[in-house]
């Protein structure tokens, strides 16, 4: 295969990955705390002796949108939403993870857990524990959770260290490649949940653009295949 074919195939692969991301975004448009993903395309340029340089585009780097999702009032005692920057810290069997999905519940042991049963960690990295007789807890402006005038725990907000990338490891869970650090700017609201930050209309529009770009690349590959076939037929006669 000539260089043009390799370049087009690489582009097609990136477009296919982006199409899968867009489809996943649309499917999660109503998922609590979901962060939309996009694709970053990189360009690689190589010199060629006596010929124009060769440029190849490759789409293999996902990008997670950090835009604020809409806040919806629920009134739930264990529903929490983050306004601004930051993530909740979650303890999972695979290690600590970050999430914006703050719809929690109490386990039988009194731990505050996610809908998947993973424990929520406080500002000190310990599980948030609420005694069975504590009653309905309230949240102070500094993130302190208390009941009957007694402090129970203080929520902590975290983000990846500067320059670190977020990697999705589940529908609403992320891990940071190079560690995390506390966030001071974010604010936690009780009785609210944050919706998905996916904008369905823009995602559908992008899906159409990607589909048309893919069809153009496919047409080029088919034309290139036909050209090569005719050349081979000419030489073999």
CSV table of C-alpha atoms in Angstrom, one decimal:
chain,number,residue,atom,x,y,z
A,1,UNK,CA,0.0,0.0,0.0
A,2,UNK,CA,1.3,3.5,-0.9
A,3,UNK,CA,1.7,6.3,1.6
A,4,UNK,CA,-1.7,7.9,0.7
A,5,UNK,CA,-3.4,4.7,1.7
A,6,UNK,CA,-1.7,4.4,5.0
A,7,UNK,CA,-2.4,8.0,5.8
A,8,UNK,CA,-6.1,7.6,5.0
A,9,UNK,CA,-6.4,4.3,7.0
A,10,UNK,CA,-4.9,6.0,10.1
A,11,UNK,CA,-7.3,8.9,9.8
A,12,UNK,CA,-10.2,6.4,9.4
A,13,UNK,CA,-9.2,4.6,12.6
A,14,UNK,CA,-9.2,7.9,14.5
A,15,UNK,CA,-12.6,8.8,13.1
A,16,UNK,CA,-14.0,5.4,14.1
A,17,UNK,CA,-12.7,5.9,17.7
A,18,UNK,CA,-14.3,9.4,17.8
A,19,UNK,CA,-17.6,8.0,16.5
A,20,UNK,CA,-17.6,5.4,19.4
A,21,UNK,CA,-16.9,8.2,21.9
A,22,UNK,CA,-19.8,10.4,20.5
A,23,UNK,CA,-22.2,7.4,20.7
A,24,UNK,CA,-21.2,6.8,24.3
A,25,UNK,CA,-21.7,10.5,25.1
A,26,UNK,CA,-25.2,10.5,23.7
A,27,UNK,CA,-26.0,7.3,25.5
A,28,UNK,CA,-25.0,8.9,28.8
A,29,UNK,CA,-26.7,12.3,28.2
A,30,UNK,CA,-28.9,11.6,31.3
A,31,UNK,CA,-26.3,9.9,33.5
A,32,UNK,CA,-25.6,11.7,36.8
A,33,UNK,CA,-22.2,13.3,36.9
A,34,UNK,CA,-21.1,12.0,33.4
A,35,UNK,CA,-18.3,13.9,31.7
A,36,UNK,CA,-18.3,14.1,27.9
A,37,UNK,CA,-15.3,12.8,26.0
A,38,UNK,CA,-13.8,14.0,22.7
A,39,UNK,CA,-10.8,13.0,20.6
A,40,UNK,CA,-7.6,14.8,20.1
A,41,UNK,CA,-5.9,14.3,16.7
A,42,UNK,CA,-2.1,14.5,16.5
A,43,UNK,CA,-0.1,15.2,13.3
A,44,UNK,CA,3.1,13.5,12.5
A,45,UNK,CA,5.3,15.0,9.8
A,46,UNK,CA,8.1,13.1,8.2
A,47,UNK,CA,10.7,14.3,5.6
A,48,UNK,CA,11.0,12.6,2.3
A,49,UNK,CA,14.1,12.8,0.1
A,50,UNK,CA,13.4,14.6,-3.1
A,51,UNK,CA,9.7,14.7,-2.4
A,52,UNK,CA,7.2,16.7,-0.4
A,53,UNK,CA,7.0,15.8,3.3
A,54,UNK,CA,4.5,13.2,4.5
A,55,UNK,CA,1.9,14.2,7.1
A,56,UNK,CA,-0.1,11.6,9.0
A,57,UNK,CA,-3.0,12.4,11.4
A,58,UNK,CA,-3.7,10.0,14.3
A,59,UNK,CA,-6.6,10.2,16.7
A,60,UNK,CA,-5.8,8.2,19.8
A,61,UNK,CA,-5.9,10.7,22.7
A,62,UNK,CA,-9.2,11.0,24.6
A,63,UNK,CA,-10.1,14.4,26.1
A,64,UNK,CA,-12.6,14.7,29.0
A,65,UNK,CA,-14.7,17.8,29.2
A,66,UNK,CA,-14.6,19.6,32.6
A,67,UNK,CA,-17.6,21.8,31.9
A,68,UNK,CA,-20.1,22.1,34.7
A,69,UNK,CA,-23.2,19.9,34.3
A,70,UNK,CA,-26.7,21.2,35.2
A,71,UNK,CA,-27.7,21.1,38.9
A,72,UNK,CA,-31.0,19.5,39.9
A,73,UNK,CA,-32.6,19.9,43.3
A,74,UNK,CA,-33.6,16.5,44.8
A,75,UNK,CA,-33.9,17.2,48.5
A,76,UNK,CA,-32.1,13.9,49.2
A,77,UNK,CA,-30.0,13.9,52.4
A,78,UNK,CA,-27.3,11.9,50.7
A,79,UNK,CA,-27.4,13.7,47.3
A,80,UNK,CA,-24.4,16.0,46.8
A,81,UNK,CA,-23.4,18.1,43.8
A,82,UNK,CA,-20.1,19.9,43.2
A,83,UNK,CA,-20.4,23.5,42.0
A,84,UNK,CA,-17.1,24.5,40.4
A,85,UNK,CA,-13.9,22.5,40.3
A,86,UNK,CA,-13.2,19.2,42.0
A,87,UNK,CA,-14.1,15.6,42.3
A,88,UNK,CA,-15.2,13.3,45.2
A,89,UNK,CA,-12.7,10.7,46.2
A,90,UNK,CA,-13.9,7.1,46.1
A,91,UNK,CA,-12.3,4.0,47.5
A,92,UNK,CA,-12.5,1.0,45.1
A,93,UNK,CA,-10.9,-2.4,45.0
A,94,UNK,CA,-8.6,-1.1,42.3
A,95,UNK,CA,-7.5,2.0,44.3
A,96,UNK,CA,-8.7,5.5,44.8
A,97,UNK,CA,-10.9,7.0,42.1
A,98,UNK,CA,-12.5,10.4,41.3
A,99,UNK,CA,-16.1,11.0,40.5
A,100,UNK,CA,-18.6,13.9,40.1
A,101,UNK,CA,-21.6,11.6,40.6
A,102,UNK,CA,-22.6,12.5,44.2
A,103,UNK,CA,-25.7,10.4,44.6
A,104,UNK,CA,-24.8,8.4,47.6
A,105,UNK,CA,-26.4,6.0,50.1
A,106,UNK,CA,-25.6,4.5,53.5
A,107,UNK,CA,-24.3,0.9,53.7
A,108,UNK,CA,-25.4,-1.5,56.4
A,109,UNK,CA,-22.2,-0.6,58.3
A,110,UNK,CA,-22.9,3.1,58.2
A,111,UNK,CA,-20.4,4.0,55.5
A,112,UNK,CA,-21.4,6.6,52.8
A,113,UNK,CA,-21.2,4.7,49.5
A,114,UNK,CA,-21.8,5.2,45.8
A,115,UNK,CA,-24.5,3.4,43.9
A,116,UNK,CA,-21.9,0.7,43.2
A,117,UNK,CA,-21.1,0.2,46.9
A,118,UNK,CA,-17.7,2.0,46.9
A,119,UNK,CA,-17.0,4.0,50.0
A,120,UNK,CA,-16.7,7.8,49.9
A,121,UNK,CA,-13.6,9.2,51.4
A,122,UNK,CA,-13.3,12.4,53.4
A,123,UNK,CA,-10.7,15.2,53.4
A,124,UNK,CA,-8.3,13.0,55.3
A,125,UNK,CA,-8.7,10.0,53.1
A,126,UNK,CA,-10.8,8.1,55.6
A,127,UNK,CA,-14.3,6.6,54.9
A,128,UNK,CA,-17.2,8.9,55.6
A,129,UNK,CA,-19.1,7.1,58.5
A,130,UNK,CA,-22.5,8.1,59.7
A,131,UNK,CA,-23.8,6.4,62.9
A,132,UNK,CA,-27.2,4.8,62.6
A,133,UNK,CA,-28.6,7.0,65.3
A,134,UNK,CA,-27.2,10.2,63.9
A,135,UNK,CA,-30.4,11.3,62.2
A,136,UNK,CA,-30.6,13.4,59.1
A,137,UNK,CA,-27.1,15.0,58.5
A,138,UNK,CA,-26.6,18.6,57.3
A,139,UNK,CA,-23.8,20.1,55.3
A,140,UNK,CA,-21.9,23.2,56.3
A,141,UNK,CA,-20.3,25.7,53.8
A,142,UNK,CA,-16.8,24.2,54.5
A,143,UNK,CA,-17.9,20.7,53.7
A,144,UNK,CA,-18.4,19.5,57.2
A,145,UNK,CA,-21.2,16.9,57.6
A,146,UNK,CA,-22.9,17.0,61.0
A,147,UNK,CA,-26.0,15.7,62.8
A,148,UNK,CA,-27.6,16.8,66.0
A,149,UNK,CA,-24.9,19.4,66.4
A,150,UNK,CA,-22.1,16.8,66.2
A,151,UNK,CA,-19.6,16.9,63.4
A,152,UNK,CA,-19.3,13.5,61.6
A,153,UNK,CA,-16.9,14.1,58.7
A,154,UNK,CA,-15.6,16.7,56.3
A,155,UNK,CA,-15.9,16.2,52.6
A,156,UNK,CA,-12.8,16.7,50.5
A,157,UNK,CA,-12.6,17.8,46.9
A,158,UNK,CA,-9.7,16.7,44.7
A,159,UNK,CA,-8.4,17.1,41.2
A,160,UNK,CA,-5.5,15.7,39.1
A,161,UNK,CA,-2.2,17.4,39.8
A,162,UNK,CA,-1.3,20.1,37.2
A,163,UNK,CA,-0.5,18.6,33.8
A,164,UNK,CA,-1.9,15.1,34.7
A,165,UNK,CA,-4.4,13.4,32.5
A,166,UNK,CA,-7.7,11.9,33.6
A,167,UNK,CA,-8.4,8.3,32.5
A,168,UNK,CA,-11.9,7.0,32.5
A,169,UNK,CA,-12.1,3.6,34.3
A,170,UNK,CA,-15.9,3.4,34.4
A,171,UNK,CA,-19.0,5.2,33.5
A,172,UNK,CA,-18.4,7.9,36.2
A,173,UNK,CA,-15.1,7.0,37.7
A,174,UNK,CA,-11.7,8.4,36.8
A,175,UNK,CA,-8.1,7.9,37.8
A,176,UNK,CA,-5.2,10.4,37.6
A,177,UNK,CA,-2.0,9.2,36.0
A,178,UNK,CA,0.2,11.3,38.2
A,179,UNK,CA,-1.7,11.7,41.4
A,180,UNK,CA,-4.2,14.1,42.9
A,181,UNK,CA,-4.3,17.2,45.0
A,182,UNK,CA,-6.9,19.0,47.2
A,183,UNK,CA,-9.2,21.6,45.7
A,184,UNK,CA,-10.2,24.7,47.6
A,185,UNK,CA,-12.4,26.5,45.1
A,186,UNK,CA,-15.2,24.0,44.6
A,187,UNK,CA,-18.4,24.1,46.7
A,188,UNK,CA,-20.5,21.1,47.7
A,189,UNK,CA,-24.3,21.4,47.7
A,190,UNK,CA,-26.6,19.0,49.7
A,191,UNK,CA,-29.9,17.9,48.2
A,192,UNK,CA,-28.7,18.4,44.6
A,193,UNK,CA,-27.3,16.2,41.9
A,194,UNK,CA,-25.2,17.2,38.9
A,195,UNK,CA,-26.4,16.0,35.6
A,196,UNK,CA,-24.4,15.0,32.6
A,197,UNK,CA,-22.5,17.8,30.8
A,198,UNK,CA,-23.2,16.3,27.4
A,199,UNK,CA,-24.9,18.6,25.0
A,200,UNK,CA,-26.9,16.2,22.8
A,201,UNK,CA,-27.5,18.6,19.9
A,202,UNK,CA,-23.8,19.4,19.5
A,203,UNK,CA,-22.9,15.7,19.8
A,204,UNK,CA,-25.4,14.8,17.0
A,205,UNK,CA,-23.9,17.6,14.9
A,206,UNK,CA,-20.4,16.3,15.5
A,207,UNK,CA,-21.5,12.8,14.7
A,208,UNK,CA,-22.8,13.9,11.3
A,209,UNK,CA,-19.4,15.7,10.6
A,210,UNK,CA,-17.4,12.6,11.6
A,211,UNK,CA,-19.7,10.3,9.5
A,212,UNK,CA,-19.2,12.5,6.4
A,213,UNK,CA,-15.5,12.7,6.9
A,214,UNK,CA,-15.3,8.9,7.3
A,215,UNK,CA,-17.4,8.4,4.1
A,216,UNK,CA,-15.0,10.7,2.2
A,217,UNK,CA,-12.1,8.7,3.4
A,218,UNK,CA,-13.8,5.4,2.4
A,219,UNK,CA,-14.5,6.8,-1.1
A,220,UNK,CA,-10.8,7.7,-1.5
A,221,UNK,CA,-9.7,4.2,-0.4
A,222,UNK,CA,-12.1,2.6,-2.8
A,223,UNK,CA,-10.9,4.9,-5.7
A,224,UNK,CA,-7.2,4.2,-4.7
A,225,UNK,CA,-7.9,0.5,-4.7
A,226,UNK,CA,-9.4,0.6,-8.1
A,227,UNK,CA,-6.5,2.7,-9.4
A,228,UNK,CA,-4.0,0.1,-8.1
A,229,UNK,CA,-6.0,-2.7,-9.6
A,230,UNK,CA,-6.0,-1.2,-13.0
A,231,UNK,CA,-2.3,-0.6,-12.9
A,232,UNK,CA,-1.7,-4.2,-12.0
A,233,UNK,CA,-4.0,-5.4,-14.7
A,234,UNK,CA,-2.1,-3.3,-17.2
A,235,UNK,CA,1.3,-4.8,-16.2
A,236,UNK,CA,0.1,-8.3,-16.1
A,237,UNK,CA,-1.3,-8.3,-19.7
